[in-house]
Coordinates of C-alpha atoms and ligand atoms in Angstrom, one line a residue:
X274 CA 11.1 39.2 1.8
X275 CA 10.9 36.1 -0.6
X276 CA 14.4 36.9 -1.7
X277 CA 15.8 36.2 1.7
X278 CA 14.2 32.6 1.4
X279 CA 16.0 32.0 -1.9
X280 CA 19.4 32.6 -0.3
X281 CA 19.1 30.3 2.5
X282 CA 20.4 26.9 1.6
X283 CA 17.3 24.6 1.7
X284 CA 18.4 21.5 3.6
X285 CA 21.8 20.2 4.1
X286 CA 20.7 16.5 4.9
X287 CA 22.6 13.9 2.3
X288 CA 19.2 12.9 0.9
X289 CA 18.3 16.4 -0.1
X290 CA 20.1 15.9 -3.5
X291 CA 16.2 15.4 -4.9
X292 CA 15.9 19.1 -4.9
X293 CA 17.9 19.2 -8.1
X294 CA 15.8 17.0 -9.9
X295 CA 12.7 17.6 -11.7
X296 CA 9.7 17.0 -9.3
X297 CA 6.2 15.7 -10.5
X298 CA 2.8 15.6 -8.7
X299 CA 4.1 18.3 -6.0
X300 CA 1.2 20.5 -4.6
X301 CA 1.9 24.3 -5.4
X302 CA 1.8 25.8 -1.7
X303 CA 0.8 29.4 -1.6
X304 CA 3.4 30.0 1.3
X305 CA 6.8 28.7 1.1
X306 CA 8.0 30.1 4.3
X307 CA 4.9 28.0 5.9
X308 CA 6.0 24.9 4.2
X309 CA 9.6 25.5 5.7
X310 CA 8.2 25.9 9.0
X311 CA 6.1 22.9 9.0
X312 CA 8.9 20.6 7.8
X313 CA 11.3 22.2 10.5
X314 CA 8.8 20.9 12.9
X315 CA 8.4 17.6 11.5
X316 CA 12.2 16.8 11.4
X317 CA 12.2 17.3 15.0
X318 CA 9.6 14.8 15.5
X319 CA 10.0 11.2 16.9
X320 CA 10.0 8.5 13.8
X321 CA 7.1 6.5 13.0
X322 CA 8.9 3.2 12.3
X323 CA 12.0 2.0 13.2
X324 CA 15.1 1.1 11.4
X325 CA 15.4 -2.6 12.9
X326 CA 11.6 -3.1 11.7
X327 CA 12.4 -2.2 8.1
X328 CA 15.4 -4.4 8.1
X329 CA 13.1 -6.9 9.2
X330 CA 10.7 -6.2 6.2
X331 CA 13.5 -6.1 4.0
X332 CA 14.3 -10.0 4.8
X333 CA 10.7 -10.8 4.5
X334 CA 10.7 -9.2 1.1
X335 CA 13.7 -11.0 0.0
X336 CA 12.0 -14.4 1.4
X337 CA 9.0 -13.6 -0.9
X338 CA 11.4 -12.8 -4.0
X339 CA 12.8 -16.4 -3.3
X340 CA 9.1 -18.1 -3.1
X341 CA 9.8 -18.9 0.6
X342 CA 6.9 -16.1 1.6
X343 CA 4.1 -14.7 -0.3
X344 CA 3.2 -10.9 0.3
X345 CA -0.1 -9.5 1.1
X346 CA -0.6 -5.5 0.8
X347 CA -3.9 -4.3 1.3
X348 CA -5.6 -1.1 2.1
X349 CA -7.3 1.9 0.9
X350 CA -6.5 3.8 -2.5
X351 CA -6.8 6.7 -0.3
X352 CA -6.9 7.3 3.3
X353 CA -8.7 10.1 4.8
X354 CA -8.5 11.8 7.7
X355 CA -12.3 11.2 9.1
X356 CA -11.9 7.7 8.4
X357 CA -8.8 7.2 10.4
X358 CA -11.2 6.0 13.3
X359 CA -10.7 3.2 15.5
X360 CA -13.7 1.0 14.0
X361 CA -12.4 1.7 10.1
X362 CA -8.9 0.8 11.0
X363 CA -10.0 -2.1 13.0
X364 CA -12.4 -3.7 10.2
X365 CA -9.2 -3.3 7.8
X366 CA -6.9 -5.1 10.0
X367 CA -9.4 -7.8 10.7
X368 CA -9.7 -8.1 7.0
X369 CA -6.0 -8.3 6.3
X370 CA -5.7 -10.7 9.1
X371 CA -8.4 -12.9 7.7
X372 CA -6.9 -12.8 4.4
X373 CA -3.5 -13.8 5.6
X374 CA -4.8 -16.5 7.6
X375 CA -6.3 -18.0 4.4
X376 CA -3.2 -17.5 2.5
X377 CA -1.0 -19.0 5.3
X378 CA -3.2 -22.0 5.7
X379 CA -4.1 -22.7 2.3
X380 CA -0.6 -22.1 0.6
X381 CA 1.4 -23.4 3.7
X382 CA 3.8 -20.2 3.3
X383 CA 4.4 -17.5 5.6
X384 CA 2.5 -14.4 4.6
X385 CA 4.3 -11.0 4.8
X386 CA 1.5 -8.6 6.0
X387 CA 1.6 -5.0 4.6
X388 CA -1.1 -2.5 4.9
X389 CA -1.7 0.4 2.8
X390 CA -2.2 2.2 6.1
X391 CA -1.1 4.8 8.3
X392 CA 0.5 6.9 5.5
X393 CA -1.6 6.5 2.4
X394 CA -3.1 10.2 2.5
X395 CA -1.7 11.6 -1.0
X396 CA -2.6 10.8 -4.3
X397 CA -1.1 11.7 -7.8
X398 CA -3.7 13.2 -10.3
X399 CA -3.7 13.2 -13.9
X400 CA -4.8 17.0 -13.9
X401 CA -3.6 19.7 -11.6
X402 CA -6.9 21.6 -12.1
X403 CA -10.6 20.3 -11.7
X404 CA -13.1 22.1 -13.6
X405 CA -16.8 22.1 -12.6
X406 CA -19.0 24.2 -14.9
X407 CA -17.4 27.7 -14.8
X408 CA -15.2 27.1 -11.8
X409 CA -11.5 26.0 -11.9
X410 CA -9.8 24.9 -8.7
X411 CA -6.8 22.7 -8.0
X412 CA -7.5 18.9 -8.1
X413 CA -8.2 17.1 -4.7
X414 CA -4.4 15.4 -4.0
X415 CA -5.6 13.6 -0.9
X416 CA -6.1 14.8 2.6
X417 CA -2.2 15.4 3.0
X418 CA -2.5 18.0 0.6
X419 CA -6.0 19.8 0.5
X420 CA -9.7 18.9 1.1
X421 CA -12.0 17.1 -1.1
X422 CA -14.6 19.7 -1.1
X423 CA -15.1 21.9 -4.0
X424 CA -14.4 25.3 -2.8
X425 CA -11.4 27.7 -3.4
X426 CA -10.8 27.6 0.4
X427 CA -10.6 23.4 0.7
X428 CA -8.7 23.0 -2.3
X429 CA -5.9 25.4 -1.7
X430 CA -2.9 23.3 -0.7
X431 CA -2.3 23.6 3.1
X432 CA 1.4 22.6 4.2
X433 CA -0.3 22.2 7.8
X434 CA -2.1 18.8 6.6
X435 CA 1.5 17.6 6.5
X436 CA 1.5 17.8 10.2
X437 CA -1.8 16.4 10.4
X438 CA -0.7 13.4 8.3
X439 CA 2.0 12.8 11.0
X440 CA -0.3 12.8 13.5
X441 CA -2.8 10.6 12.0
X442 CA -0.2 8.1 10.9
X443 CA 1.2 8.1 14.4
X444 CA -2.4 7.5 16.0
X445 CA -3.1 4.9 13.5
X446 CA 0.3 2.9 13.8
X447 CA -0.2 2.9 17.7
X448 CA -3.4 1.1 17.5
X449 CA -2.0 -1.1 14.5
X450 CA 0.8 -1.9 17.1
X451 CA -1.7 -2.7 20.0
X452 CA -3.9 -4.9 17.6
X453 CA -1.1 -7.0 16.3
X454 CA 1.0 -7.1 19.5
X455 CA -1.5 -6.8 21.9
X456 CA -3.4 -10.2 21.7
X457 CA -6.2 -9.3 19.0
X458 CA -4.2 -10.9 16.4
X459 CA -3.5 -14.2 18.5
X460 CA -4.6 -17.2 16.0
X461 CA -6.7 -18.7 18.6
X462 CA -9.0 -16.1 18.0
X463 CA -9.3 -17.0 14.2
X464 CA -13.0 -17.3 14.6
X465 CA -13.3 -14.0 16.4
X466 CA -12.4 -12.0 13.3
X467 CA -15.1 -12.9 11.1
X468 CA -17.8 -11.5 14.0
X469 CA -19.6 -8.2 12.9
X470 CA -19.3 -8.9 9.3
X471 CA -22.7 -9.5 7.5
X472 CA -23.6 -13.1 6.4
X473 CA -22.2 -14.0 2.9
X474 CA -21.1 -17.1 0.8
X475 CA -17.2 -16.0 1.9
X476 CA -18.3 -16.1 5.5
X477 CA -19.2 -19.6 5.8
X478 CA -16.0 -20.7 3.9
X479 CA -14.0 -18.7 6.3
X480 CA -15.9 -20.4 9.2
X481 CA -15.2 -23.8 8.3
X482 CA -11.3 -22.9 7.5
X483 CA -11.3 -21.2 10.7
X484 CA -12.6 -24.6 12.6
X485 CA -9.8 -26.6 10.9
X486 CA -7.2 -24.1 12.2
X487 CA -8.7 -23.8 15.8
X488 CA -8.6 -28.0 15.7
X489 CA -4.9 -27.8 14.4
X490 CA -4.1 -25.4 17.1
X491 CA -5.5 -27.4 19.8
X492 CA -3.7 -30.4 18.5
X493 CA -0.5 -28.6 18.6
X494 CA -1.4 -27.6 22.2
X495 CA -2.1 -31.2 23.2
X496 CA 1.1 -32.1 21.9
X497 CA 2.9 -29.9 24.0
X498 CA 4.0 -27.0 21.1
X499 CA 5.2 -23.8 21.7
X500 CA 2.9 -20.9 20.8
X501 CA 5.0 -17.6 21.0
X502 CA 4.8 -17.3 17.4
X503 CA 0.9 -17.6 17.2
X504 CA 0.2 -14.9 19.5
X505 CA 1.6 -11.6 17.5
X506 CA 2.0 -10.8 13.9
X507 CA 3.9 -8.1 12.2
X508 CA 1.8 -5.6 10.1
X509 CA 3.8 -3.3 8.1
X510 CA 2.9 0.1 7.0
X511 CA 3.4 1.3 3.7
X512 CA 2.2 4.0 1.1
X513 CA 3.2 5.9 -2.0
X514 CA 6.2 8.1 -1.5
X515 CA 4.6 11.2 -3.1
X516 CA 5.2 14.2 -1.2
X517 CA 9.0 14.9 -1.3
X518 CA 8.9 17.6 1.3
X519 CA 7.1 15.2 3.7
X520 CA 9.3 12.1 2.9
X521 CA 12.5 13.9 3.4
X522 CA 11.3 15.7 6.5
X523 CA 10.6 12.2 8.0
X524 CA 13.9 10.7 7.2
X525 CA 16.3 10.0 10.0
X526 CA 20.0 8.9 10.3
X527 CA 19.9 5.4 12.0
X528 CA 22.5 5.6 14.9
X529 CA 23.5 1.9 14.5
X530 CA 24.8 2.1 10.9
X531 CA 24.6 5.7 10.2
X532 CA 22.3 5.0 7.4
X533 CA 19.1 7.2 6.1
X534 CA 15.7 5.4 6.7
X535 CA 12.6 7.3 5.4
X536 CA 10.5 6.7 8.8
X537 CA 7.1 7.7 7.5
X538 CA 6.7 4.1 6.8
X539 CA 8.3 0.6 6.6
X540 CA 7.8 0.3 2.6
X541 CA 7.3 2.9 0.2
X542 CA 6.8 2.8 -3.4
X543 CA 7.1 5.2 -6.4
X544 CA 3.8 5.3 -8.6
X545 CA 3.7 4.8 -12.3
X546 CA 3.5 8.6 -13.1
X547 CA 6.7 9.6 -10.8
X548 CA 9.1 6.8 -11.6
X549 CA 11.2 8.5 -14.1
X550 CA 14.9 7.6 -13.7
X551 CA 16.2 11.0 -13.4
X552 CA 13.0 12.6 -11.3
X553 CA 13.1 13.4 -7.6
X554 CA 11.0 10.7 -6.3
X555 CA 13.5 7.9 -7.5
X556 CA 16.6 10.2 -6.3
X557 CA 15.2 10.6 -2.9
X558 CA 14.2 6.6 -2.6
X559 CA 17.6 5.6 -4.2
X560 CA 19.3 7.5 -0.9
X561 CA 17.3 5.6 1.6
X562 CA 17.5 2.2 3.2
X563 CA 13.9 1.2 3.3
X564 CA 12.5 -1.6 0.7
X565 CA 11.4 0.3 -2.4
X566 CA 8.6 -0.8 -4.5
X567 CA 7.9 0.6 -8.2
X568 CA 4.6 0.4 -10.2
X569 CA 5.1 -1.0 -13.7
X570 CA 2.5 -0.1 -16.0
X571 CA 1.8 -1.4 -19.7
X572 CA 4.4 1.0 -21.1
X573 CA 7.2 -0.3 -19.2
X574 CA 10.0 -1.9 -21.4
X575 CA 12.8 -4.3 -20.4
X576 CA 15.1 -1.6 -20.5
X577 CA 13.2 0.5 -18.2
X578 CA 13.2 -2.5 -15.5
X579 CA 16.9 -2.9 -15.8
X580 CA 17.5 0.8 -15.3
X581 CA 15.5 1.0 -12.4
X582 CA 17.5 -1.9 -10.6
X583 CA 20.7 0.2 -11.6
X584 CA 19.2 3.2 -10.2
X585 CA 17.6 1.6 -6.8
X586 CA 19.4 -1.6 -6.1
X587 CA 22.7 -1.5 -8.2
X588 CA 24.4 -4.0 -5.7
X589 CA 21.4 -6.6 -6.0
X590 CA 20.2 -6.7 -2.3
X591 CA 17.9 -9.1 -1.9
X592 CA 14.5 -7.6 -0.7
X593 CA 15.5 -4.2 -1.6
X594 CA 13.5 -3.8 -4.7
X595 CA 9.8 -4.8 -5.4
X596 CA 8.3 -4.5 -8.5
X597 CA 4.5 -4.0 -8.5
X598 CA 2.9 -5.0 -11.9
X599 CA -0.1 -3.2 -13.1
X600 CA -0.8 -4.4 -16.8
X601 CA -4.8 -4.8 -17.1
X602 CA -6.0 -8.5 -17.5
X603 CA -6.4 -8.2 -21.0
X604 CA -2.8 -7.6 -21.5
X605 CA -0.4 -8.9 -18.6
X606 CA 0.0 -12.3 -20.2
X607 CA 1.6 -10.7 -23.2
X608 CA 3.5 -7.7 -21.6
X609 CA 4.7 -9.4 -18.3
X610 CA 7.0 -12.2 -19.6
X611 CA 9.5 -10.0 -21.6
X612 CA 10.0 -8.0 -18.4
X613 CA 10.4 -11.2 -16.3
X614 CA 13.1 -12.6 -19.0
X615 CA 15.1 -9.3 -18.7
X616 CA 15.4 -9.4 -14.9
X617 CA 15.9 -13.2 -14.9
X618 CA 18.8 -12.4 -17.6
X619 CA 20.0 -9.5 -15.2
X620 CA 20.5 -12.1 -12.4
X621 CA 20.0 -9.3 -9.7
X622 CA 17.3 -10.2 -7.2
X623 CA 13.7 -8.7 -7.6
X624 CA 10.3 -9.4 -5.9
X625 CA 7.7 -9.4 -8.0
X626 CA 4.0 -8.6 -7.0
X627 CA 0.9 -7.9 -8.7
X628 CA -1.3 -4.8 -8.6
X629 CA -4.4 -6.4 -10.3
X630 CA -6.8 -3.4 -9.6
X631 CA -5.0 -0.2 -11.2
X632 CA -5.1 -1.6 -14.9
X633 CA -8.8 -2.9 -14.8
X634 CA -10.7 0.5 -14.1
X635 CA -13.7 0.9 -16.1
X636 CA -17.0 3.2 -15.7
X637 CA -20.2 1.8 -15.4
X638 CA -23.2 2.5 -17.4
X639 CA -24.4 4.2 -14.5
X640 CA -21.3 6.5 -14.1
X641 CA -19.5 4.9 -11.4
X642 CA -15.6 4.2 -11.5
X643 CA -15.6 0.7 -10.7
X644 CA -13.8 -2.5 -11.3
X645 CA -14.9 -6.1 -12.1
X646 CA -14.0 -8.7 -9.5
X647 CA -13.6 -11.3 -12.0
X648 CA -11.3 -9.1 -14.1
X649 CA -9.2 -8.1 -11.4
X650 CA -8.8 -12.1 -10.7
X651 CA -8.1 -12.7 -14.1
X652 CA -5.2 -10.3 -13.8
X653 CA -4.2 -12.2 -11.0
X654 CA -4.2 -15.5 -12.7
X655 CA -2.2 -14.1 -15.6
X656 CA 0.4 -12.8 -13.3
X657 CA 0.9 -16.5 -12.1
X658 CA 1.1 -18.0 -15.7
X659 CA 3.6 -15.3 -16.9
X660 CA 5.7 -16.3 -13.8
X661 CA 5.0 -20.1 -14.6
X662 CA 6.0 -19.3 -18.1
X663 CA 9.6 -17.8 -17.4
X664 CA 10.2 -19.5 -14.4
X665 CA 10.2 -16.7 -12.0
X666 CA 8.5 -16.2 -8.8
X667 CA 4.9 -14.8 -8.3
X668 CA 5.8 -13.0 -5.0
X669 CA 2.6 -11.2 -3.8
X670 CA -0.5 -9.3 -4.4
X671 CA -1.2 -5.4 -3.8
X672 CA -5.0 -4.6 -3.5
X673 CA -7.2 -1.7 -2.6
X674 CA -9.8 -2.9 -0.2
X675 CA -11.5 -1.8 2.8
X676 CA -13.0 -3.7 5.7
X677 CA -16.4 -2.0 5.1
X678 CA -19.3 -3.6 3.5
X679 CA -18.9 -0.9 0.5
X680 CA -20.6 -1.5 -3.0
X681 CA -17.4 -0.4 -5.1
X682 CA -16.3 -3.2 -7.1
X683 CA -18.8 -5.4 -9.2
X684 CA -19.0 -9.1 -9.1
X685 CA -17.6 -11.7 -6.3
X686 CA -19.7 -14.4 -4.8
X687 CA -22.5 -11.9 -3.7
X688 CA -22.9 -11.0 -7.3
X689 CA -22.8 -7.0 -6.8
X690 CA -24.0 -5.7 -10.1
X691 CA -24.1 -2.1 -11.4
X692 CA -27.1 -1.3 -10.0
X693 CA -25.9 -2.0 -6.5
X694 CA -22.9 0.5 -6.8
X695 CA -25.2 3.5 -5.7
X696 CA -25.9 1.4 -2.4
X697 CA -22.7 2.1 -0.7
X698 CA -20.1 3.9 -3.0
X699 CA -17.7 5.8 -0.4
X700 CA -14.4 5.8 -1.9
X701 CA -13.2 9.4 -2.7
X702 CA -10.7 8.0 -5.4
X703 CA -10.7 4.5 -6.6
X704 CA -13.2 1.5 -5.9
X705 CA -12.1 -0.9 -3.5
X706 CA -12.9 -4.8 -2.8
X707 CA -15.3 -4.7 0.2
X708 CA -14.8 -7.0 2.9
X709 CA -16.3 -10.4 1.2
X710 CA -14.8 -9.7 -2.0
X711 CA -11.1 -9.3 -0.2
X712 CA -11.8 -12.9 1.5
X713 CA -13.0 -14.3 -1.6
X714 CA -9.6 -13.2 -3.4
X715 CA -7.6 -14.7 -0.5
X716 CA -9.3 -18.0 -1.2
X717 CA -9.0 -17.7 -4.8
X718 CA -5.0 -16.9 -4.8
X719 CA -4.4 -19.6 -2.0
X720 CA -5.7 -22.0 -4.6
X721 CA -3.0 -20.5 -7.2
X722 CA -0.4 -20.8 -4.8
X723 CA -0.9 -24.6 -4.1
Ligands
LIG958 N1 2.6 -14.8 13.7 C1 2.4 -15.8 12.6 C2 2.4 -15.0 11.5 O1 2.3 -14.0 11.1 C3 1.2 -16.5 12.9 C4 0.0 -15.8 13.2 C5 -0.7 -15.2 14.2 C6 -0.9 -15.2 12.2 N2 -1.7 -14.7 14.2 C7 -1.9 -14.6 12.8 C8 -1.0 -15.3 10.7 C9 -3.0 -13.9 12.3 C10 -2.1 -14.8 10.1 C11 -3.4 -14.0 10.9 O2 2.2 -15.5 10.4
MN959 MN1 -5.8 3.7 -6.5

């Protein structure tokens, strides 16, 4: 009896106002009743992240906005359930720790470490349907929605995947907490994180830096310094807040303050495709206390940017709002300065980070969706130049990477060329920096920060 469901008031939570706003990029589930059953179940589950951690991250992001820290965000374009194994997660965490140490040491700045990890299972798509020959099926929207295999069954959106998303995120976060708080991230293991990676040019550079850090730590130890801060790291979890049913079902009221927090991750961002001011995504995120990111592509105007600040951070709370720009290497030097000027004139604080990946996707002559390391680095340099010109703060980078030795991005010190792409091209959506390209980027960004 579908009418019965219609008459039942959907949700009564204060953040459910998004339901009366246009919602783009949502899956069409065959059975609404199942969606309700799964989200009711999700609402009863323990939160994945905690309000105090989210508040700490907001403070860290505020520091990055002032130039007192630098944000490193990295991880998969799309996490998948089959790859949320201990090995894949460990290699990704190891890569992030190595990049963080290169940046911290190289730039003498605290690094705010954020993974696109433990929740990045949903993807916006340019088309609702995918056609292969005669067959038309729903597009793959990430493991949180459907399965990649091109069959009607696999591609039908399944709300039970929202519960699987929760479970994979929970298990991944558990592993992250063990790695970051249980001794593995101890700076005295700086050499150790390089083990198991194949020899490459970035490797020996890392080894000599690790040797310097090792000596510095030994020196401090000999001098009697206190080492508690060297033992652990905070690695925050982030993803694109795309699936509104999931994000709203994971929102909880913090008992200390009475404020709503989206407990599916510490940091949540809205993509370029879903950031319309009156849309459901902005509406939901305007109601939660988490630090929020918004992707800004080449079509963003200074007015858009100020309107987003009015909508998401009217009071100008430091650390609340991060803009993640993705302009393309060829255009960032022309397109970013006017946005920076507008925000500077407004006066409310924003943390600026660069996503140098998404504006620089190309198709290789061999038919692979790829990116060139040199072009990606050129966008990072353009980002620094634009901030330098306007007198604003380049607060961080946001990149797609994996700890595996894949061949998805061309260039870098190993000089991957188009013909290497076929060797280990594993991504289901966008091409990622591999382990050595990630390290290489950290070394180059550290130079820019000096
Ligand atoms: N806790 C400090 C930090 O997060 C130092 C630290 C310990 C560290 N282990 C690390 C830094 C691993 C980078 C990578 O900055
Ligand atoms: Mn991507």
